[in-house]
mmCIF file of C-alpha atoms in Angstrom:
data_model
loop_
_atom_site.group_PDB
_atom_site.id
_atom_site.type_symbol
_atom_site.label_atom_id
_atom_site.label_comp_id
_atom_site.label_asym_id
_atom_site.label_seq_id
_atom_site.Cartn_x
_atom_site.Cartn_y
_atom_site.Cartn_z
ATOM 1 C CA MET A 1 27.606 97.496 35.052
ATOM 2 C CA ASN A 2 26.781 101.054 36.116
ATOM 3 C CA VAL A 3 25.091 102.435 39.213
ATOM 4 C CA ASP A 4 21.759 102.824 37.395
ATOM 5 C CA MET A 5 21.618 99.039 36.993
ATOM 6 C CA TRP A 6 22.521 98.631 40.670
ATOM 7 C CA ILE A 7 19.640 100.934 41.624
ATOM 8 C CA ARG A 8 17.262 98.852 39.521
ATOM 9 C CA ALA A 9 18.485 95.727 41.323
ATOM 10 C CA LEU A 10 17.864 97.388 44.700
ATOM 11 C CA LYS A 11 14.342 98.439 43.701
ATOM 12 C CA ALA A 12 13.578 94.943 42.377
ATOM 13 C CA ALA A 13 14.846 93.342 45.576
ATOM 14 C CA ARG A 14 12.807 95.772 47.662
ATOM 15 C CA ALA A 15 9.675 95.115 45.587
ATOM 16 C CA GLY A 16 10.199 91.351 45.811
ATOM 17 C CA ALA A 17 10.413 91.599 49.580
ATOM 18 C CA GLU A 18 7.395 93.954 49.643
ATOM 19 C CA VAL A 19 9.382 96.579 51.535
ATOM 20 C CA SER A 20 8.832 100.293 50.963
ATOM 21 C CA GLN A 21 11.596 102.906 50.931
ATOM 22 C CA GLU A 22 10.564 103.943 54.423
ATOM 23 C CA GLY A 23 10.443 100.304 55.528
ATOM 24 C CA LEU A 24 13.964 99.660 54.216
ATOM 25 C CA ALA A 25 15.212 102.786 55.972
ATOM 26 C CA ALA A 26 13.770 101.522 59.244
ATOM 27 C CA LEU A 27 15.238 98.041 58.802
ATOM 28 C CA ILE A 28 18.782 99.218 58.076
ATOM 29 C CA LYS A 29 18.593 102.260 60.388
ATOM 30 C CA TRP A 30 19.379 104.796 57.673
ATOM 31 C CA SER A 31 17.300 107.899 57.092
ATOM 32 C CA PRO A 32 14.440 107.694 54.552
ATOM 33 C CA SER A 33 15.911 110.720 52.767
ATOM 34 C CA THR A 34 19.209 108.871 52.257
ATOM 35 C CA VAL A 35 17.447 105.808 50.833
ATOM 36 C CA ALA A 36 15.463 108.078 48.505
ATOM 37 C CA ALA A 37 18.601 109.930 47.418
ATOM 38 C CA ILE A 38 20.330 106.643 46.587
ATOM 39 C CA GLU A 39 17.363 105.275 44.640
ATOM 40 C CA THR A 40 17.092 108.484 42.593
ATOM 41 C CA GLY A 41 20.814 108.578 41.859
ATOM 42 C CA ARG A 42 21.468 111.761 43.818
ATOM 43 C CA ARG A 43 23.781 109.924 46.192
ATOM 44 C CA ARG A 44 26.116 107.058 45.397
ATOM 45 C CA PRO A 45 25.543 103.892 47.458
ATOM 46 C CA THR A 46 28.279 102.860 49.850
ATOM 47 C CA MET A 47 29.350 99.291 50.541
ATOM 48 C CA GLU A 48 27.956 99.657 54.088
ATOM 49 C CA PHE A 49 24.556 100.500 52.612
ATOM 50 C CA ALA A 50 24.685 97.574 50.175
ATOM 51 C CA VAL A 51 25.602 95.079 52.910
ATOM 52 C CA ALA A 52 22.843 96.374 55.182
ATOM 53 C CA ALA A 53 20.289 96.219 52.346
ATOM 54 C CA ASP A 54 21.367 92.651 51.516
ATOM 55 C CA GLN A 55 20.738 91.603 55.109
ATOM 56 C CA ALA A 56 17.422 93.401 55.351
ATOM 57 C CA LEU A 57 16.103 92.142 51.992
ATOM 58 C CA GLN A 58 17.709 88.677 52.301
ATOM 59 C CA THR A 59 19.382 88.889 48.905
ATOM 60 C CA GLY A 60 22.361 86.711 49.834
ATOM 61 C CA GLY A 61 25.017 89.367 49.247
ATOM 62 C CA LEU A 62 23.862 90.173 45.705
ATOM 63 C CA LEU A 63 23.730 93.941 46.152
ATOM 64 C CA ALA A 64 27.192 94.079 47.691
ATOM 65 C CA GLU A 65 28.670 92.000 44.858
ATOM 66 C CA LEU A 66 26.929 94.104 42.190
ATOM 67 C CA LEU A 67 28.282 97.265 43.816
ATOM 68 C CA ARG A 68 31.810 95.819 43.767
ATOM 69 C CA VAL A 69 31.403 95.228 40.034
ATOM 70 C CA ALA A 70 30.081 98.771 39.513
ATOM 71 C CA ASP A 71 32.962 100.221 41.520
ATOM 72 C CA ARG A 72 35.525 98.350 39.420
ATOM 73 C CA GLU A 73 33.987 99.872 36.299
ATOM 74 C CA ARG A 74 33.929 103.460 37.532
ATOM 75 C CA GLY A 75 35.768 106.065 35.520
ATOM 76 C CA PRO A 76 36.440 106.336 31.769
ATOM 77 C CA SER A 77 35.893 103.089 29.856
ATOM 78 C CA TRP A 78 39.505 103.070 28.625
ATOM 79 C CA PHE A 79 40.750 103.149 32.221
ATOM 80 C CA VAL A 80 38.724 100.180 33.464
ATOM 81 C CA PRO A 81 41.194 97.508 32.215
ATOM 82 C CA TRP A 82 44.089 99.251 33.954
ATOM 83 C CA ARG A 83 42.261 99.260 37.285
ATOM 84 C CA GLY A 84 42.192 95.479 37.086
ATOM 85 C CA TYR A 85 45.953 95.314 36.565
ATOM 86 C CA GLU A 86 46.550 97.898 39.285
ATOM 87 C CA GLN A 87 44.461 96.136 41.888
ATOM 88 C CA GLN A 88 46.025 92.716 41.232
ATOM 89 C CA ALA A 89 49.638 93.824 40.823
ATOM 90 C CA VAL A 90 52.370 92.494 43.079
ATOM 91 C CA ARG A 91 54.662 95.329 42.000
ATOM 92 C CA LEU A 92 54.003 98.774 40.516
ATOM 93 C CA ARG A 93 56.618 101.204 39.241
ATOM 94 C CA ALA A 94 55.363 104.680 38.348
ATOM 95 C CA PHE A 95 57.121 107.723 36.907
ATOM 96 C CA GLU A 96 55.665 111.231 36.618
ATOM 97 C CA ALA A 97 57.356 114.345 35.277
ATOM 98 C CA CYS A 98 54.671 117.016 35.712
ATOM 99 C CA LEU A 99 52.515 116.091 38.702
ATOM 100 C CA VAL A 100 52.262 113.813 41.708
ATOM 101 C CA PRO A 101 51.107 110.293 40.665
ATOM 102 C CA GLY A 102 47.393 109.639 41.110
ATOM 103 C CA LEU A 103 47.923 106.890 43.692
ATOM 104 C CA LEU A 104 49.681 109.430 45.936
ATOM 105 C CA GLN A 105 47.402 112.434 45.457
ATOM 106 C CA THR A 106 45.365 114.005 48.230
ATOM 107 C CA GLU A 107 41.705 114.582 47.487
ATOM 108 C CA ASP A 108 42.184 118.359 47.160
ATOM 109 C CA TYR A 109 45.186 117.947 44.864
ATOM 110 C CA ALA A 110 43.292 115.445 42.690
ATOM 111 C CA ARG A 111 40.303 117.781 42.522
ATOM 112 C CA ALA A 112 42.505 120.663 41.382
ATOM 113 C CA VAL A 113 44.117 118.519 38.656
ATOM 114 C CA ILE A 114 40.830 117.083 37.392
ATOM 115 C CA SER A 115 38.945 120.406 37.518
ATOM 116 C CA ALA A 116 41.635 122.384 35.683
ATOM 117 C CA GLY A 117 40.309 124.132 32.584
ATOM 118 C CA GLY A 118 36.674 123.369 33.381
ATOM 119 C CA LEU A 119 36.615 120.397 31.020
ATOM 120 C CA HIS A 120 34.303 118.412 33.310
ATOM 121 C CA THR A 121 31.024 119.356 34.964
ATOM 122 C CA PRO A 122 31.299 119.660 38.757
ATOM 123 C CA ALA A 123 29.441 116.363 39.179
ATOM 124 C CA ALA A 124 31.655 114.551 36.668
ATOM 125 C CA ALA A 125 34.789 115.997 38.262
ATOM 126 C CA GLU A 126 33.682 114.810 41.708
ATOM 127 C CA GLU A 127 33.060 111.309 40.352
ATOM 128 C CA LEU A 128 36.552 111.210 38.835
ATOM 129 C CA VAL A 129 38.015 112.404 42.132
ATOM 130 C CA ALA A 130 36.115 109.647 43.958
ATOM 131 C CA VAL A 131 37.476 107.045 41.520
ATOM 132 C CA ARG A 132 41.023 108.270 42.092
ATOM 133 C CA MET A 133 40.622 108.116 45.860
ATOM 134 C CA ASP A 134 39.064 104.659 45.603
ATOM 135 C CA ARG A 135 42.140 103.384 43.739
ATOM 136 C CA GLN A 136 44.228 104.169 46.792
ATOM 137 C CA ARG A 137 42.543 101.361 48.700
ATOM 138 C CA LEU A 138 45.290 99.107 47.370
ATOM 139 C CA PHE A 139 47.437 100.482 50.209
ATOM 140 C CA GLN A 140 45.052 98.692 52.607
ATOM 141 C CA ARG A 141 45.165 95.326 50.855
ATOM 142 C CA ASP A 142 46.066 92.340 53.042
ATOM 143 C CA GLU A 143 49.091 91.884 50.787
ATOM 144 C CA PRO A 144 49.693 95.282 49.161
ATOM 145 C CA PRO A 145 51.972 95.504 46.139
ATOM 146 C CA HIS A 146 55.549 96.695 46.270
ATOM 147 C CA LEU A 147 55.358 100.310 45.046
ATOM 148 C CA VAL A 148 58.188 102.415 43.652
ATOM 149 C CA PHE A 149 57.565 106.000 42.572
ATOM 150 C CA LEU A 150 59.861 108.269 40.593
ATOM 151 C CA ILE A 151 58.816 111.922 40.602
ATOM 152 C CA ASP A 152 60.495 114.814 38.857
ATOM 153 C CA GLU A 153 61.262 117.722 41.206
ATOM 154 C CA THR A 154 59.217 119.956 38.890
ATOM 155 C CA ALA A 155 56.060 118.159 40.039
ATOM 156 C CA LEU A 156 56.906 118.902 43.677
ATOM 157 C CA ARG A 157 57.266 122.619 43.007
ATOM 158 C CA ARG A 158 54.204 123.215 40.811
ATOM 159 C CA PRO A 159 51.567 124.900 43.071
ATOM 160 C CA VAL A 160 48.644 122.724 41.981
ATOM 161 C CA GLY A 161 45.538 124.039 43.716
ATOM 162 C CA GLY A 162 47.565 126.754 45.466
ATOM 163 C CA ALA A 163 50.289 126.740 48.077
ATOM 164 C CA PRO A 164 48.261 125.206 50.963
ATOM 165 C CA ILE A 165 47.078 122.279 48.830
ATOM 166 C CA LEU A 166 50.595 121.639 47.547
ATOM 167 C CA ASP A 167 51.952 121.801 51.083
ATOM 168 C CA ALA A 168 49.405 119.214 52.253
ATOM 169 C CA GLN A 169 50.319 117.072 49.247
ATOM 170 C CA LEU A 170 53.993 117.126 50.199
ATOM 171 C CA GLY A 171 52.976 116.035 53.692
ATOM 172 C CA ARG A 172 51.026 113.157 52.158
ATOM 173 C CA LEU A 173 54.143 112.036 50.285
ATOM 174 C CA LEU A 174 56.143 111.988 53.505
ATOM 175 C CA ASP A 175 53.438 109.932 55.225
ATOM 176 C CA ILE A 176 53.143 107.433 52.368
ATOM 177 C CA ALA A 177 56.915 107.022 52.217
ATOM 178 C CA GLU A 178 56.820 105.596 55.760
ATOM 179 C CA LEU A 179 54.866 102.545 54.560
ATOM 180 C CA PRO A 180 57.124 99.483 54.321
ATOM 181 C CA MET A 181 56.077 98.588 50.765
ATOM 182 C CA VAL A 182 56.688 102.078 49.338
ATOM 183 C CA ARG A 183 59.869 103.598 47.933
ATOM 184 C CA LEU A 184 59.910 107.158 46.657
ATOM 185 C CA HIS A 185 62.649 108.806 44.606
ATOM 186 C CA VAL A 186 62.925 112.348 43.257
ATOM 187 C CA ILE A 187 64.781 113.293 40.081
ATOM 188 C CA PRO A 188 66.349 116.679 40.925
ATOM 189 C CA LEU A 189 66.154 119.685 38.618
ATOM 190 C CA ALA A 190 69.945 119.703 38.450
ATOM 191 C CA VAL A 191 69.786 116.603 36.241
ATOM 192 C CA GLY A 192 68.514 118.701 33.333
ATOM 193 C CA GLU A 193 67.334 116.580 30.414
ATOM 194 C CA HIS A 194 66.391 112.947 30.982
ATOM 195 C CA VAL A 195 64.546 110.156 29.168
ATOM 196 C CA GLY A 196 61.283 110.788 31.032
ATOM 197 C CA LEU A 197 60.581 114.276 29.729
ATOM 198 C CA GLY A 198 58.255 112.821 27.103
ATOM 199 C CA GLY A 199 55.708 111.738 29.711
ATOM 200 C CA GLY A 200 54.875 109.479 32.612
ATOM 201 C CA PHE A 201 54.205 105.753 32.636
ATOM 202 C CA VAL A 202 53.410 102.887 34.999
ATOM 203 C CA LEU A 203 54.755 99.338 34.843
ATOM 204 C CA ALA A 204 52.697 96.631 36.551
ATOM 205 C CA GLU A 205 53.856 93.136 37.442
ATOM 206 C CA LEU A 206 51.278 90.443 38.167
ATOM 207 C CA PRO A 207 51.849 86.735 38.749
ATOM 208 C CA GLY A 208 53.006 85.535 35.328
ATOM 209 C CA GLU A 209 52.038 88.738 33.540
ATOM 210 C CA ARG A 210 53.280 92.276 32.935
ATOM 211 C CA ALA A 211 51.486 95.371 31.660
ATOM 212 C CA LEU A 212 52.206 98.997 30.844
ATOM 213 C CA TYR A 213 50.074 102.111 31.196
ATOM 214 C CA LEU A 214 50.747 105.214 29.108
ATOM 215 C CA GLU A 215 48.657 108.377 29.017
ATOM 216 C CA ASN A 216 48.470 111.129 26.427
ATOM 217 C CA ALA A 217 46.454 114.350 26.294
ATOM 218 C CA ALA A 218 43.261 112.526 25.326
ATOM 219 C CA ARG A 219 43.262 109.119 27.021
ATOM 220 C CA GLY A 220 45.279 106.326 28.561
ATOM 221 C CA HIS A 221 46.497 103.148 26.891
ATOM 222 C CA VAL A 222 47.065 99.725 28.451
ATOM 223 C CA MET A 223 49.650 97.551 26.689
ATOM 224 C CA ASP A 224 51.180 94.131 27.198
ATOM 225 C CA ASP A 225 53.559 94.315 24.228
ATOM 226 C CA PRO A 226 56.912 92.851 25.394
ATOM 227 C CA GLU A 227 58.934 95.160 23.127
ATOM 228 C CA MET A 228 57.258 98.287 24.485
ATOM 229 C CA ILE A 229 57.564 97.056 28.077
ATOM 230 C CA GLY A 230 61.247 96.348 27.464
ATOM 231 C CA LEU A 231 61.756 99.914 26.211
ATOM 232 C CA LEU A 232 60.069 101.362 29.294
ATOM 233 C CA ASP A 233 62.136 99.050 31.505
ATOM 234 C CA ARG A 234 65.253 100.650 30.043
ATOM 235 C CA LYS A 235 63.801 104.115 30.530
ATOM 236 C CA TRP A 236 63.017 103.228 34.140
ATOM 237 C CA ASP A 237 66.564 102.081 34.789
ATOM 238 C CA SER A 238 67.936 105.289 33.288
ATOM 239 C CA LEU A 239 65.604 107.466 35.376
ATOM 240 C CA LEU A 240 66.331 105.564 38.576
ATOM 241 C CA GLY A 241 70.016 106.111 37.932
ATOM 242 C CA GLU A 242 69.441 109.879 37.816
ATOM 243 C CA ALA A 243 67.233 109.970 40.930
ATOM 244 C CA LEU A 244 68.173 110.832 44.482
ATOM 245 C CA SER A 245 68.276 108.088 47.099
ATOM 246 C CA THR A 246 65.118 107.568 49.142
ATOM 247 C CA GLY A 247 66.608 109.424 52.122
ATOM 248 C CA ALA A 248 67.824 112.353 50.035
ATOM 249 C CA SER A 249 64.466 112.484 48.225
ATOM 250 C CA LEU A 250 62.552 112.765 51.492
ATOM 251 C CA ASP A 251 64.975 115.422 52.732
ATOM 252 C CA LEU A 252 64.236 117.458 49.609
ATOM 253 C CA ILE A 253 60.474 117.109 50.126
ATOM 254 C CA ARG A 254 60.874 118.283 53.729
ATOM 255 C CA LYS A 255 62.784 121.349 52.531
ATOM 256 C CA LEU A 256 60.061 122.176 49.990
ATOM 257 C CA LYS A 257 57.285 121.761 52.557
ATOM 258 C CA VAL A 258 56.343 125.079 54.161
ATOM 259 C CA THR A 259 54.604 123.922 57.331
ATOM 260 C CA PRO A 260 56.151 121.455 59.835
#
């Protein structure tokens, strides 16, 4: 389900209740211009808006549930299945060699990565940034997953978006590392070659199920093949053996960070 279908559902609910745009705005105490912008697709609806519209139009929570479905399906179609694994995982292990993992990126850092090369229109880039930020809500889950991140030192030195954006990103890593369910390790440049130079990957563990996410230059791939997962398990163990301890990793990030 996309947002266009959600908008049609809102309009149908409003028509069924015989409520105009201006009337809905008055009932939910939002501006008429905001309601109009949402119904014309110029502004994406928020969950607060959907809940308020449900109450005003007496739709029994339909609009909020439809928006949850639309949110789960945001982003490229090939990424949608992985979002399901990611949001239900009890444990995630992620390795990146070239950049900070998406779940740890600041909005400015994500925007710089996604906008690089001008491959997306500004509107499409902003939508992809919003999807990436939305994924980070898993940190606020009632029972968040156990998260372990392995990052090559190269990623911490690459000035994505410029020095100020990188500096803020390093600060974000230090903040995230304080969460009790997060462990962060850095593979130092002194290691030289290692088994992760071919690319990043994420291993997800769900109750009774495991999955793997791999990304190439064109798209990502979700796999549940035990042989492939076993191979990446061995790669993970090798990389973790080369990485600094959590304390030493955070000390390195502090040294790379310019501002206090």
